[in-house]
């Protein structure tokens, strides 16, 4: 058993590059369809932020802090660091009586073009609010106030991360084989592609218990506020908009992508083995088309799959295509 | 026969992503070592710029225009669009009685941080001189003046591109199966990985004829002026500096890399199947170490292979490693 051919980059008459990977679609009862190796162990990276946000709600911390759905969407986000995202996290921390120095995510330049330009041209360094994970970290700090833990909430044995790990293992229904340190310094627990798809299927089939209510709230927050989950021009935001809110989707670094389809009761998880985001975006596009929640001709779909790739003189050089046997 | 495991990205206790590829080492007589499929057809992209520059010298056009070694290095370059690169191409075109509008490479923002910032903060659009291929195109225009061709020198049937194709097929010793349009709008002819390595071995074992003299001149230009071949902080420039000029190396888009080792009489070509530059840089680093021309502990080597990857708080998250069976 090995990874499956998924996405090809064509240029002229030849396939120039090939991306292989693993993908699993689950319903409430188990695996419905799979490509590659369902048992492949991966780091879900940011694709599991809605799992990491479950303890925030289940503990009662989110309600105690009066979090809105926009804030909950931001807790599940890899945002672009646009002014809107930065201001929302800033206001959130103020509401907790905390500030930027309480974050432990570190600083990086924002993707958002306007904010990036503002910082660059005013010789201003980015702050931790710009970190794409600052919403998740604001969620961690909200949970931490409730749990009364110490300030270093990204330590793997801190009560916040212990709660995240326990929840992660429950919803994937797996004992995690270990963790890596993520770009934002939080531990990222490993699971199988199947375990991640199983967790997404649980979000798509939430029960009426406390966990089910928390899952429904996060999925609704994400699909109602796609601009908070990523940003203008980003795949999560644009594809959720293209689907008119029928699915919640989330990318993760190193080419992970998940989707939650409540109407069909399906969860999807995929990992491109080489870690290329262009391929995970193309592959999730193919699977969303395959599952009939995304129109193949929509500009947001074409931007990731099949549509022409132009060079800097506007000439068509090729496109990204499904490999033979990969659907969509 | 299929691609070989080459480079792994490790995070914590697990291999997170894997890059596969093809690599061939040739001497003057043929293949010395190979991984993956030597006969895999690829687009060499910018890795073959020293081949594309051969007609410029062999025709007598370079000497007629009085080109310097710095200009010849730039003809083989994917430069960063730093002020130095832009000024050199600008002066070159002026010397021909031509200007920026005569280029057919198109415009993109330069990689060079200072020049990028200057353009961004002065609200200035990049021009064609900033295109990483503008040196190659200045070479095309120099050859074109000699050949008295029309202005659209990137058309596949233009005398300039016909000369490039004929030379490409001679030095790879293959009939090309076709071409794709490159990012800079020039045709890029396909060949096998073995054919590209064979061509590089010819550069490493130049004869005393006109072609051999042209090859020696380009290789010497590249290794004497590594700052013109790419730019500060770039793999071609930094690795050539780290090797003290004993090899000429060149990257190409979609994860191609070649090396010319005159002292050993060896040529190297590799392609990472998924097109990831981080992996082609790591793989050429491994092969240069394997061939004993690069010190594994040199900071420039460590930057591409084995050295720690830090997140934005300076924590070590993992590193890039050789896959089992790939040397270095």
PDB file of C-alpha atoms in Angstrom, chain B residues 1-233:
ATOM      1  CA  UNK B   1      11.154   1.609 -12.076  1.00  0.00           C
ATOM      2  CA  UNK B   2       9.930   4.664 -10.237  1.00  0.00           C
ATOM      3  CA  UNK B   3      11.125   7.788  -8.511  1.00  0.00           C
ATOM      4  CA  UNK B   4      13.394   7.366  -5.490  1.00  0.00           C
ATOM      5  CA  UNK B   5      12.801   8.614  -1.955  1.00  0.00           C
ATOM      6  CA  UNK B   6      15.220  11.526  -1.591  1.00  0.00           C
ATOM      7  CA  UNK B   7      14.421  14.107   1.079  1.00  0.00           C
ATOM      8  CA  UNK B   8      12.328  13.849   4.248  1.00  0.00           C
ATOM      9  CA  UNK B   9      10.956  16.665   6.399  1.00  0.00           C
ATOM     10  CA  UNK B  10      11.017  15.644  10.041  1.00  0.00           C
ATOM     11  CA  UNK B  11       9.017  17.285  12.822  1.00  0.00           C
ATOM     12  CA  UNK B  12       9.278  15.913  16.352  1.00  0.00           C
ATOM     13  CA  UNK B  13       9.351  12.106  16.299  1.00  0.00           C
ATOM     14  CA  UNK B  14       7.799  11.714  12.823  1.00  0.00           C
ATOM     15  CA  UNK B  15       8.596  12.195   9.157  1.00  0.00           C
ATOM     16  CA  UNK B  16       5.978  14.768   8.152  1.00  0.00           C
ATOM     17  CA  UNK B  17       6.570  15.061   4.389  1.00  0.00           C
ATOM     18  CA  UNK B  18       8.541  13.135   1.773  1.00  0.00           C
ATOM     19  CA  UNK B  19      10.056  14.230  -1.542  1.00  0.00           C
ATOM     20  CA  UNK B  20      10.798  11.732  -4.290  1.00  0.00           C
ATOM     21  CA  UNK B  21      12.829  12.325  -7.422  1.00  0.00           C
ATOM     22  CA  UNK B  22      15.312  11.325 -10.090  1.00  0.00           C
ATOM     23  CA  UNK B  23      19.035  12.109 -10.127  1.00  0.00           C
ATOM     24  CA  UNK B  24      21.863  11.194 -12.488  1.00  0.00           C
ATOM     25  CA  UNK B  25      25.635  11.738 -12.277  1.00  0.00           C
ATOM     26  CA  UNK B  26      27.515  11.458 -15.595  1.00  0.00           C
ATOM     27  CA  UNK B  27      31.139  11.608 -16.590  1.00  0.00           C
ATOM     28  CA  UNK B  28      32.437  12.032 -20.156  1.00  0.00           C
ATOM     29  CA  UNK B  29      31.567   8.401 -20.919  1.00  0.00           C
ATOM     30  CA  UNK B  30      28.050   8.164 -19.487  1.00  0.00           C
ATOM     31  CA  UNK B  31      26.124   7.445 -16.301  1.00  0.00           C
ATOM     32  CA  UNK B  32      28.223   6.969 -13.165  1.00  0.00           C
ATOM     33  CA  UNK B  33      25.428   6.843 -10.562  1.00  0.00           C
ATOM     34  CA  UNK B  34      21.656   7.245 -10.699  1.00  0.00           C
ATOM     35  CA  UNK B  35      18.598   7.298  -8.425  1.00  0.00           C
ATOM     36  CA  UNK B  36      15.030   6.959  -9.646  1.00  0.00           C
ATOM     37  CA  UNK B  37      14.453   6.858 -13.407  1.00  0.00           C
ATOM     38  CA  UNK B  38      17.323   8.264 -15.546  1.00  0.00           C
ATOM     39  CA  UNK B  39      15.031   8.272 -18.592  1.00  0.00           C
ATOM     40  CA  UNK B  40      12.338  10.404 -16.947  1.00  0.00           C
ATOM     41  CA  UNK B  41      11.396  13.262 -19.276  1.00  0.00           C
ATOM     42  CA  UNK B  42      11.472  16.668 -17.591  1.00  0.00           C
ATOM     43  CA  UNK B  43      11.481  20.338 -18.391  1.00  0.00           C
ATOM     44  CA  UNK B  44      14.900  21.589 -17.274  1.00  0.00           C
ATOM     45  CA  UNK B  45      13.469  25.100 -16.851  1.00  0.00           C
ATOM     46  CA  UNK B  46      16.123  27.616 -15.787  1.00  0.00           C
ATOM     47  CA  UNK B  47      18.657  24.902 -14.975  1.00  0.00           C
ATOM     48  CA  UNK B  48      19.616  24.815 -18.680  1.00  0.00           C
ATOM     49  CA  UNK B  49      20.351  28.528 -19.067  1.00  0.00           C
ATOM     50  CA  UNK B  50      24.049  27.813 -19.681  1.00  0.00           C
ATOM     51  CA  UNK B  51      22.958  25.633 -22.629  1.00  0.00           C
ATOM     52  CA  UNK B  52      20.657  28.395 -23.890  1.00  0.00           C
ATOM     53  CA  UNK B  53      23.646  30.780 -23.719  1.00  0.00           C
ATOM     54  CA  UNK B  54      25.954  28.647 -25.880  1.00  0.00           C
ATOM     55  CA  UNK B  55      24.762  30.057 -29.256  1.00  0.00           C
ATOM     56  CA  UNK B  56      25.360  33.563 -27.871  1.00  0.00           C
ATOM     57  CA  UNK B  57      29.088  32.780 -27.627  1.00  0.00           C
ATOM     58  CA  UNK B  58      29.507  30.245 -30.436  1.00  0.00           C
ATOM     59  CA  UNK B  59      27.952  32.633 -32.964  1.00  0.00           C
ATOM     60  CA  UNK B  60      30.491  35.326 -32.137  1.00  0.00           C
ATOM     61  CA  UNK B  61      27.676  37.607 -30.923  1.00  0.00           C
ATOM     62  CA  UNK B  62      29.026  37.835 -27.356  1.00  0.00           C
ATOM     63  CA  UNK B  63      32.469  38.937 -28.518  1.00  0.00           C
ATOM     64  CA  UNK B  64      31.036  41.315 -31.120  1.00  0.00           C
ATOM     65  CA  UNK B  65      29.106  42.990 -28.283  1.00  0.00           C
ATOM     66  CA  UNK B  66      32.128  42.904 -25.975  1.00  0.00           C
ATOM     67  CA  UNK B  67      30.299  41.014 -23.229  1.00  0.00           C
ATOM     68  CA  UNK B  68      32.102  40.607 -19.913  1.00  0.00           C
ATOM     69  CA  UNK B  69      32.158  37.501 -17.732  1.00  0.00           C
ATOM     70  CA  UNK B  70      29.746  39.239 -15.333  1.00  0.00           C
ATOM     71  CA  UNK B  71      27.281  39.632 -18.198  1.00  0.00           C
ATOM     72  CA  UNK B  72      27.766  36.020 -19.273  1.00  0.00           C
ATOM     73  CA  UNK B  73      27.075  34.891 -15.686  1.00  0.00           C
ATOM     74  CA  UNK B  74      23.893  36.957 -15.801  1.00  0.00           C
ATOM     75  CA  UNK B  75      22.911  35.297 -19.098  1.00  0.00           C
ATOM     76  CA  UNK B  76      22.933  31.982 -17.151  1.00  0.00           C
ATOM     77  CA  UNK B  77      21.145  33.469 -14.121  1.00  0.00           C
ATOM     78  CA  UNK B  78      17.815  33.407 -12.361  1.00  0.00           C
ATOM     79  CA  UNK B  79      18.737  36.608 -10.590  1.00  0.00           C
ATOM     80  CA  UNK B  80      17.035  38.257  -7.629  1.00  0.00           C
ATOM     81  CA  UNK B  81      16.336  41.553  -9.360  1.00  0.00           C
ATOM     82  CA  UNK B  82      18.667  43.417  -7.010  1.00  0.00           C
ATOM     83  CA  UNK B  83      19.747  46.907  -8.065  1.00  0.00           C
ATOM     84  CA  UNK B  84      23.062  45.424  -9.268  1.00  0.00           C
ATOM     85  CA  UNK B  85      21.317  42.928 -11.575  1.00  0.00           C
ATOM     86  CA  UNK B  86      18.880  45.492 -12.915  1.00  0.00           C
ATOM     87  CA  UNK B  87      21.638  48.020 -13.614  1.00  0.00           C
ATOM     88  CA  UNK B  88      23.795  45.437 -15.390  1.00  0.00           C
ATOM     89  CA  UNK B  89      20.996  44.361 -17.733  1.00  0.00           C
ATOM     90  CA  UNK B  90      20.030  47.983 -18.310  1.00  0.00           C
ATOM     91  CA  UNK B  91      23.593  48.902 -19.300  1.00  0.00           C
ATOM     92  CA  UNK B  92      23.839  45.799 -21.471  1.00  0.00           C
ATOM     93  CA  UNK B  93      20.715  46.741 -23.446  1.00  0.00           C
ATOM     94  CA  UNK B  94      21.929  50.336 -23.811  1.00  0.00           C
ATOM     95  CA  UNK B  95      25.191  49.023 -25.241  1.00  0.00           C
ATOM     96  CA  UNK B  96      23.134  47.225 -27.897  1.00  0.00           C
ATOM     97  CA  UNK B  97      21.166  50.375 -28.640  1.00  0.00           C
ATOM     98  CA  UNK B  98      18.109  48.682 -27.142  1.00  0.00           C
ATOM     99  CA  UNK B  99      15.986  49.169 -24.049  1.00  0.00           C
ATOM    100  CA  UNK B 100      13.583  47.547 -21.611  1.00  0.00           C
ATOM    101  CA  UNK B 101      10.634  47.544 -24.094  1.00  0.00           C
ATOM    102  CA  UNK B 102      12.648  45.261 -26.383  1.00  0.00           C
ATOM    103  CA  UNK B 103      12.559  42.506 -23.762  1.00  0.00           C
ATOM    104  CA  UNK B 104       9.855  39.824 -24.031  1.00  0.00           C
ATOM    105  CA  UNK B 105      10.198  38.335 -20.516  1.00  0.00           C
ATOM    106  CA  UNK B 106       7.417  40.238 -18.762  1.00  0.00           C
ATOM    107  CA  UNK B 107       7.465  41.801 -15.302  1.00  0.00           C
ATOM    108  CA  UNK B 108       7.356  40.359 -11.811  1.00  0.00           C
ATOM    109  CA  UNK B 109       8.299  41.714  -8.393  1.00  0.00           C
ATOM    110  CA  UNK B 110      11.960  41.065  -7.561  1.00  0.00           C
ATOM    111  CA  UNK B 111      12.962  38.655  -4.801  1.00  0.00           C
ATOM    112  CA  UNK B 112      15.670  41.000  -3.579  1.00  0.00           C
ATOM    113  CA  UNK B 113      14.341  42.430  -0.318  1.00  0.00           C
ATOM    114  CA  UNK B 114      15.725  45.948  -0.701  1.00  0.00           C
ATOM    115  CA  UNK B 115      14.564  46.386  -4.296  1.00  0.00           C
ATOM    116  CA  UNK B 116      11.194  44.784  -3.519  1.00  0.00           C
ATOM    117  CA  UNK B 117      10.719  47.190  -0.637  1.00  0.00           C
ATOM    118  CA  UNK B 118      11.810  50.169  -2.714  1.00  0.00           C
ATOM    119  CA  UNK B 119       9.204  49.362  -5.382  1.00  0.00           C
ATOM    120  CA  UNK B 120       6.454  48.528  -2.876  1.00  0.00           C
ATOM    121  CA  UNK B 121       6.878  51.637  -0.778  1.00  0.00           C
ATOM    122  CA  UNK B 122       7.251  54.015  -3.726  1.00  0.00           C
ATOM    123  CA  UNK B 123       4.208  52.496  -5.421  1.00  0.00           C
ATOM    124  CA  UNK B 124       6.357  51.624  -8.434  1.00  0.00           C
ATOM    125  CA  UNK B 125       5.550  48.670 -10.687  1.00  0.00           C
ATOM    126  CA  UNK B 126       8.425  46.314 -11.504  1.00  0.00           C
ATOM    127  CA  UNK B 127       9.724  46.452 -15.082  1.00  0.00           C
ATOM    128  CA  UNK B 128      11.049  43.680 -17.296  1.00  0.00           C
ATOM    129  CA  UNK B 129      14.605  44.349 -16.078  1.00  0.00           C
ATOM    130  CA  UNK B 130      13.467  42.940 -12.705  1.00  0.00           C
ATOM    131  CA  UNK B 131      12.433  39.630 -14.270  1.00  0.00           C
ATOM    132  CA  UNK B 132      14.770  36.923 -12.976  1.00  0.00           C
ATOM    133  CA  UNK B 133      15.385  35.898 -16.606  1.00  0.00           C
ATOM    134  CA  UNK B 134      16.253  39.377 -17.933  1.00  0.00           C
ATOM    135  CA  UNK B 135      19.946  38.444 -18.300  1.00  0.00           C
ATOM    136  CA  UNK B 136      19.041  35.421 -20.408  1.00  0.00           C
ATOM    137  CA  UNK B 137      16.808  37.646 -22.512  1.00  0.00           C
ATOM    138  CA  UNK B 138      19.571  40.260 -22.908  1.00  0.00           C
ATOM    139  CA  UNK B 139      21.646  37.364 -24.233  1.00  0.00           C
ATOM    140  CA  UNK B 140      18.842  36.419 -26.636  1.00  0.00           C
ATOM    141  CA  UNK B 141      18.690  40.040 -27.863  1.00  0.00           C
ATOM    142  CA  UNK B 142      22.469  40.079 -28.332  1.00  0.00           C
ATOM    143  CA  UNK B 143      22.294  36.899 -30.393  1.00  0.00           C
ATOM    144  CA  UNK B 144      19.292  38.287 -32.259  1.00  0.00           C
ATOM    145  CA  UNK B 145      21.167  41.389 -33.356  1.00  0.00           C
ATOM    146  CA  UNK B 146      23.813  39.067 -34.769  1.00  0.00           C
ATOM    147  CA  UNK B 147      21.228  36.832 -36.480  1.00  0.00           C
ATOM    148  CA  UNK B 148      19.194  39.828 -37.689  1.00  0.00           C
ATOM    149  CA  UNK B 149      15.921  38.206 -36.560  1.00  0.00           C
ATOM    150  CA  UNK B 150      12.621  39.956 -35.860  1.00  0.00           C
ATOM    151  CA  UNK B 151      11.686  41.497 -32.504  1.00  0.00           C
ATOM    152  CA  UNK B 152       9.655  38.552 -31.169  1.00  0.00           C
ATOM    153  CA  UNK B 153      12.674  36.469 -30.269  1.00  0.00           C
ATOM    154  CA  UNK B 154      10.750  34.150 -27.905  1.00  0.00           C
ATOM    155  CA  UNK B 155       8.640  32.624 -30.690  1.00  0.00           C
ATOM    156  CA  UNK B 156       9.609  28.933 -30.975  1.00  0.00           C
ATOM    157  CA  UNK B 157      10.367  29.253 -34.725  1.00  0.00           C
ATOM    158  CA  UNK B 158      12.408  32.453 -34.356  1.00  0.00           C
ATOM    159  CA  UNK B 159      16.082  32.060 -35.402  1.00  0.00           C
ATOM    160  CA  UNK B 160      17.201  32.630 -31.783  1.00  0.00           C
ATOM    161  CA  UNK B 161      15.028  29.818 -30.426  1.00  0.00           C
ATOM    162  CA  UNK B 162      15.869  27.530 -33.360  1.00  0.00           C
ATOM    163  CA  UNK B 163      19.556  27.990 -32.519  1.00  0.00           C
ATOM    164  CA  UNK B 164      18.831  27.264 -28.845  1.00  0.00           C
ATOM    165  CA  UNK B 165      16.860  24.110 -29.692  1.00  0.00           C
ATOM    166  CA  UNK B 166      19.565  22.761 -32.011  1.00  0.00           C
ATOM    167  CA  UNK B 167      22.239  23.323 -29.366  1.00  0.00           C
ATOM    168  CA  UNK B 168      20.054  21.811 -26.643  1.00  0.00           C
ATOM    169  CA  UNK B 169      19.514  18.627 -28.655  1.00  0.00           C
ATOM    170  CA  UNK B 170      23.224  18.397 -29.485  1.00  0.00           C
ATOM    171  CA  UNK B 171      24.502  18.680 -25.923  1.00  0.00           C
ATOM    172  CA  UNK B 172      21.800  16.444 -24.414  1.00  0.00           C
ATOM    173  CA  UNK B 173      22.283  14.048 -27.356  1.00  0.00           C
ATOM    174  CA  UNK B 174      18.504  13.627 -27.577  1.00  0.00           C
ATOM    175  CA  UNK B 175      15.671  14.628 -29.858  1.00  0.00           C
ATOM    176  CA  UNK B 176      13.464  16.725 -27.606  1.00  0.00           C
ATOM    177  CA  UNK B 177       9.872  15.414 -27.336  1.00  0.00           C
ATOM    178  CA  UNK B 178       8.497  18.949 -27.141  1.00  0.00           C
ATOM    179  CA  UNK B 179       8.494  22.256 -25.326  1.00  0.00           C
ATOM    180  CA  UNK B 180       6.506  24.135 -22.740  1.00  0.00           C
ATOM    181  CA  UNK B 181       6.232  27.910 -22.373  1.00  0.00           C
ATOM    182  CA  UNK B 182       8.389  29.057 -19.492  1.00  0.00           C
ATOM    183  CA  UNK B 183       7.536  31.746 -16.945  1.00  0.00           C
ATOM    184  CA  UNK B 184       9.574  34.210 -19.048  1.00  0.00           C
ATOM    185  CA  UNK B 185       7.681  33.229 -22.250  1.00  0.00           C
ATOM    186  CA  UNK B 186      10.626  31.463 -23.916  1.00  0.00           C
ATOM    187  CA  UNK B 187      10.139  27.877 -25.074  1.00  0.00           C
ATOM    188  CA  UNK B 188      11.665  25.344 -22.673  1.00  0.00           C
ATOM    189  CA  UNK B 189      12.603  22.101 -24.407  1.00  0.00           C
ATOM    190  CA  UNK B 190      12.130  18.801 -22.605  1.00  0.00           C
ATOM    191  CA  UNK B 191      14.826  16.138 -22.169  1.00  0.00           C
ATOM    192  CA  UNK B 192      15.556  13.210 -19.873  1.00  0.00           C
ATOM    193  CA  UNK B 193      17.284  13.649 -16.531  1.00  0.00           C
ATOM    194  CA  UNK B 194      20.112  11.574 -17.999  1.00  0.00           C
ATOM    195  CA  UNK B 195      20.286  13.843 -21.063  1.00  0.00           C
ATOM    196  CA  UNK B 196      20.570  16.900 -18.840  1.00  0.00           C
ATOM    197  CA  UNK B 197      23.306  15.248 -16.746  1.00  0.00           C
ATOM    198  CA  UNK B 198      25.104  14.250 -19.961  1.00  0.00           C
ATOM    199  CA  UNK B 199      25.009  17.881 -21.108  1.00  0.00           C
ATOM    200  CA  UNK B 200      26.418  19.000 -17.757  1.00  0.00           C
ATOM    201  CA  UNK B 201      29.207  16.406 -18.067  1.00  0.00           C
ATOM    202  CA  UNK B 202      30.103  17.976 -21.427  1.00  0.00           C
ATOM    203  CA  UNK B 203      30.402  21.352 -19.712  1.00  0.00           C
ATOM    204  CA  UNK B 204      32.656  19.637 -17.149  1.00  0.00           C
ATOM    205  CA  UNK B 205      34.813  18.074 -19.904  1.00  0.00           C
ATOM    206  CA  UNK B 206      34.981  20.809 -22.536  1.00  0.00           C
ATOM    207  CA  UNK B 207      36.961  20.178 -25.687  1.00  0.00           C
ATOM    208  CA  UNK B 208      39.256  22.661 -27.371  1.00  0.00           C
ATOM    209  CA  UNK B 209      36.843  23.388 -30.215  1.00  0.00           C
ATOM    210  CA  UNK B 210      34.558  26.401 -30.400  1.00  0.00           C
ATOM    211  CA  UNK B 211      31.855  24.713 -28.307  1.00  0.00           C
ATOM    212  CA  UNK B 212      34.324  23.576 -25.684  1.00  0.00           C
ATOM    213  CA  UNK B 213      35.697  27.089 -25.418  1.00  0.00           C
ATOM    214  CA  UNK B 214      32.185  28.512 -25.025  1.00  0.00           C
ATOM    215  CA  UNK B 215      31.352  25.938 -22.341  1.00  0.00           C
ATOM    216  CA  UNK B 216      34.527  26.692 -20.375  1.00  0.00           C
ATOM    217  CA  UNK B 217      33.839  30.404 -20.561  1.00  0.00           C
ATOM    218  CA  UNK B 218      30.287  30.074 -19.216  1.00  0.00           C
ATOM    219  CA  UNK B 219      31.275  27.718 -16.401  1.00  0.00           C
ATOM    220  CA  UNK B 220      34.098  30.028 -15.366  1.00  0.00           C
ATOM    221  CA  UNK B 221      31.791  33.049 -15.553  1.00  0.00           C
ATOM    222  CA  UNK B 222      29.225  31.344 -13.285  1.00  0.00           C
ATOM    223  CA  UNK B 223      31.675  30.179 -10.637  1.00  0.00           C
ATOM    224  CA  UNK B 224      33.641  33.446 -10.670  1.00  0.00           C
ATOM    225  CA  UNK B 225      30.511  35.591 -10.278  1.00  0.00           C
ATOM    226  CA  UNK B 226      28.097  33.564  -8.113  1.00  0.00           C
ATOM    227  CA  UNK B 227      26.366  36.795  -7.012  1.00  0.00           C
ATOM    228  CA  UNK B 228      25.236  37.335 -10.614  1.00  0.00           C
ATOM    229  CA  UNK B 229      23.778  33.805 -11.011  1.00  0.00           C
ATOM    230  CA  UNK B 230      21.129  34.277  -8.274  1.00  0.00           C
ATOM    231  CA  UNK B 231      21.645  36.728  -5.379  1.00  0.00           C
ATOM    232  CA  UNK B 232      22.366  37.129  -1.678  1.00  0.00           C
ATOM    233  CA  UNK B 233      20.950  34.290   0.399  1.00  0.00           C
TER     234      UNK B 233
END
